Short mmCIF file of C-alpha atoms in Angstrom, two decimals:
data_model
loop_
_atom_site.label_atom_id
_atom_site.label_comp_id
_atom_site.label_asym_id
_atom_site.label_seq_id
_atom_site.Cartn_x
_atom_site.Cartn_y
_atom_site.Cartn_z
CA LEU L 26 143.58 57.55 51.00
CA SER L 27 143.82 60.00 53.89
CA GLY L 28 141.88 57.62 56.18
CA SER L 29 144.14 54.68 55.32
CA LEU L 30 147.21 56.87 55.81
CA ALA L 31 146.05 57.76 59.30
CA VAL L 32 145.48 54.09 60.12
CA ALA L 33 148.97 53.26 58.81
CA MET L 34 150.49 55.98 61.04
CA VAL L 35 148.70 54.62 64.11
CA LEU L 36 149.85 51.08 63.34
CA ARG L 37 153.44 52.31 62.92
CA ALA L 38 153.28 54.14 66.25
CA ARG L 39 151.94 51.03 67.97
CA ALA L 40 154.68 48.91 66.42
CA ALA L 41 157.33 51.39 67.61
CA ASP L 42 155.91 51.31 71.14
CA ALA L 43 155.82 47.51 71.10
CA PHE L 44 159.60 47.44 71.29
CA VAL L 45 159.77 49.92 74.17
CA PRO L 46 160.31 47.98 77.39
CA ALA L 47 157.47 48.17 79.92
CA CYS L 48 157.76 48.27 83.68
CA LEU L 49 155.49 47.49 86.59
CA VAL L 50 154.15 50.68 88.19
CA GLN L 51 151.94 50.96 91.22
CA MET L 52 149.17 53.50 90.64
CA ARG L 53 148.89 55.19 94.05
CA SER L 54 145.68 57.04 93.32
CA PHE L 55 143.85 53.97 92.07
CA GLY L 56 145.37 51.37 94.41
CA PHE L 57 146.46 48.80 91.81
CA LYS L 58 149.59 47.79 89.90
CA ALA L 59 149.75 47.99 86.14
CA LEU L 60 152.17 47.31 83.33
CA VAL L 61 153.01 50.75 81.92
CA ARG L 62 155.46 51.86 79.26
CA ILE L 63 158.38 53.97 80.42
CA ARG L 64 157.19 57.08 78.60
CA GLU L 65 153.77 56.76 80.22
CA ARG L 66 155.39 56.24 83.60
CA VAL L 67 157.27 59.54 83.26
CA VAL L 68 154.05 61.34 82.35
CA LEU L 69 152.16 59.77 85.28
CA ARG L 70 154.95 60.68 87.70
CA ALA L 71 154.95 64.28 86.42
CA ILE L 72 151.16 64.52 86.83
CA ASN L 73 151.34 63.14 90.38
CA ASN L 74 154.18 65.49 91.33
CA GLU L 75 152.35 68.50 89.91
CA ALA L 76 149.17 67.60 91.80
CA LYS L 77 151.13 67.16 95.02
CA LEU L 78 152.90 70.48 94.53
CA LYS L 79 149.61 72.28 93.86
CA LYS L 80 148.02 70.76 96.94
CA GLU L 81 150.95 71.60 99.22
CA GLY L 82 151.36 75.11 97.82
CA ILE L 83 147.68 76.01 98.13
CA SER L 84 147.35 74.66 101.67
CA LYS L 85 150.56 76.41 102.71
CA TYR L 86 149.31 79.72 101.30
CA ASN L 87 145.88 79.36 102.93
CA LYS L 88 147.43 78.48 106.28
CA ARG L 89 149.66 81.53 106.08
CA TRP L 90 146.73 83.82 105.28
CA ARG L 91 144.47 82.28 107.93
CA SER L 92 147.20 82.58 110.56
CA TRP L 93 147.82 86.22 109.68
CA ALA L 94 144.12 87.09 109.74
CA GLN L 95 143.52 85.31 113.06
CA ASN L 96 146.48 87.02 114.69
CA ARG L 97 145.32 90.36 113.30
CA VAL L 98 141.84 89.88 114.78
CA ARG L 99 143.24 88.66 118.10
CA GLN L 100 145.54 91.66 118.26
CA TYR L 101 142.58 94.03 117.86
CA ARG L 102 140.09 92.10 119.99
CA ASN L 103 138.19 94.38 122.36
CA ALA L 104 138.46 92.59 125.71
CA THR L 105 136.01 94.81 127.61
CA PRO L 106 133.67 92.62 129.69
CA THR L 107 130.13 93.07 128.34
CA VAL L 108 126.53 91.88 128.65
CA LEU L 109 124.96 91.79 125.19
CA THR L 110 121.44 92.47 126.39
CA SER L 111 122.33 95.67 128.28
CA ASP L 112 120.19 98.74 127.69
CA THR L 113 121.61 100.40 124.59
CA ALA L 114 120.51 103.88 125.72
CA LEU L 115 123.09 103.70 128.54
CA MET L 116 126.00 102.56 126.33
CA ASP L 117 128.92 104.82 125.53
CA GLY L 118 131.18 104.32 122.50
CA GLU L 119 133.60 101.91 124.16
CA TYR L 120 130.93 99.64 125.64
CA LEU L 121 128.86 99.73 122.45
CA SER L 122 131.82 98.78 120.26
CA ALA L 123 132.70 95.93 122.65
CA CYS L 124 129.10 94.66 122.60
CA VAL L 125 128.90 94.82 118.80
CA GLN L 126 132.16 92.98 118.39
CA LYS L 127 131.23 90.32 120.94
CA ALA L 128 127.77 89.79 119.40
CA ALA L 129 129.32 89.40 115.96
CA ALA L 130 132.08 87.07 117.14
CA LEU L 131 129.49 84.88 118.93
CA ARG L 132 127.28 85.00 115.80
CA ARG L 133 124.23 86.48 117.50
CA HIS L 134 121.69 87.25 114.77
CA ASP L 135 118.86 88.67 116.87
CA VAL L 136 117.41 91.44 114.69
CA GLU L 137 116.11 93.49 117.62
CA LEU L 138 119.51 93.40 119.29
CA TRP L 139 121.20 94.67 116.14
CA LYS L 140 118.56 97.35 115.60
CA GLY L 141 119.27 98.64 119.09
CA TYR L 142 123.02 98.69 118.41
CA ALA L 143 122.49 100.44 115.05
CA ASN L 144 120.22 103.12 116.50
CA ARG L 145 122.63 103.82 119.35
CA THR L 146 125.54 103.99 116.91
CA LEU L 147 123.71 106.59 114.86
CA GLU L 148 122.90 108.58 118.05
CA ILE L 149 126.51 108.78 119.23
CA GLY L 150 128.20 108.43 115.79
CA ASP L 151 130.08 111.75 116.01
CA ASP L 152 131.48 110.91 119.47
CA LEU L 153 132.93 107.54 118.42
CA THR L 154 136.67 107.26 118.06
CA GLU L 155 138.17 105.78 114.90
CA THR L 156 139.01 102.53 116.68
CA GLN L 157 135.49 102.15 118.07
CA LEU L 158 134.01 102.87 114.66
CA GLY L 159 136.27 100.17 113.18
CA TYR L 160 135.05 97.63 115.77
CA ILE L 161 131.42 98.52 115.08
CA LEU L 162 131.83 98.30 111.31
CA TRP L 163 133.62 94.95 111.62
CA GLY L 164 130.83 93.64 113.81
CA CYS L 165 128.10 94.81 111.43
CA GLY L 166 129.92 93.25 108.47
CA LYS L 167 130.58 90.00 110.32
CA SER L 168 126.94 89.61 111.38
CA GLN L 169 125.73 90.79 107.96
CA TYR L 170 123.30 93.25 109.51
CA LEU L 171 121.23 94.40 106.53
CA ASP L 172 119.89 97.90 107.10
CA GLU L 173 120.64 100.23 104.24
CA ARG L 174 119.39 103.28 106.20
CA PHE L 175 121.97 102.56 108.92
CA TYR L 176 124.88 102.35 106.50
CA ARG L 177 123.78 105.39 104.47
CA SER L 178 123.44 107.44 107.69
CA LEU L 179 126.83 106.25 108.94
CA LEU L 180 128.75 106.95 105.71
CA PRO L 181 129.20 110.72 106.44
CA VAL L 182 130.67 109.86 109.85
CA ILE L 183 133.02 107.35 108.22
CA LYS L 184 134.11 109.90 105.61
CA ASN L 185 134.90 112.49 108.33
CA LYS L 186 137.05 110.06 110.33
CA LEU L 187 138.67 108.29 107.36
CA GLU L 188 141.80 110.47 107.31
CA SER L 189 142.73 109.71 110.92
CA MET L 190 141.91 105.97 110.91
CA HIS L 191 144.62 103.41 111.48
CA SER L 192 145.12 100.39 109.25
CA HIS L 193 142.77 98.13 111.20
CA GLY L 194 139.93 100.64 111.03
CA LEU L 195 140.48 101.14 107.31
CA MET L 196 140.53 97.39 106.79
CA SER L 197 137.25 97.11 108.70
CA VAL L 198 135.62 99.83 106.60
CA MET L 199 136.65 98.28 103.29
CA TRP L 200 135.84 94.74 104.41
CA MET L 201 132.39 95.75 105.67
CA MET L 202 131.64 97.66 102.45
CA ARG L 203 132.70 94.65 100.37
CA ARG L 204 130.74 92.20 102.48
CA MET L 205 127.57 94.32 102.56
CA GLN L 206 127.99 95.26 98.87
CA ILE L 207 128.02 98.99 99.55
CA GLN L 208 129.63 101.02 96.79
CA ASP L 209 130.86 104.51 97.59
CA ARG L 210 133.56 105.82 95.29
CA GLU L 211 134.53 108.69 97.58
CA VAL L 212 135.37 106.40 100.49
CA CYS L 213 137.35 104.02 98.26
CA GLN L 214 139.37 106.82 96.64
CA ARG L 215 140.39 108.41 99.92
#
């Protein structure tokens, strides 16, 4: 009985829809025209409008974020003229930070080049300003330089300078730690 009752309900629903006028609707996404009932047309229009709204909203949000991030990076771009293959032993903090940032921005992945930058950074780590340290950390994160010894040796220097860092330096520290998957609770809580 329950099966025949269900069939009877479906037949009744079909009979009720048979008297609902149909209209010709062009299906934009499929490129053809079809005869669709009015109720279905409303549902299809709602689905299309929702999809359009989602698409516009997401692209608008992404454009806003991308624009902000690009302007932020441009604002803090180190414009010091550099030669990437210079002798690292002769580099001071400013020149080193400019070289690291330029190498990362140009996506130079020469391991020996990055080892030289890392060793020189550790040598003069205490003499680096907060801004220079931010540039170096951004560059290391951008290039994904994987040397755990370098990061572990640099963490005490970062902790000492954390209180006096500006927003861009702090952003560089957190971004680099996230990108390189370094977890240090003390740095994050400060």
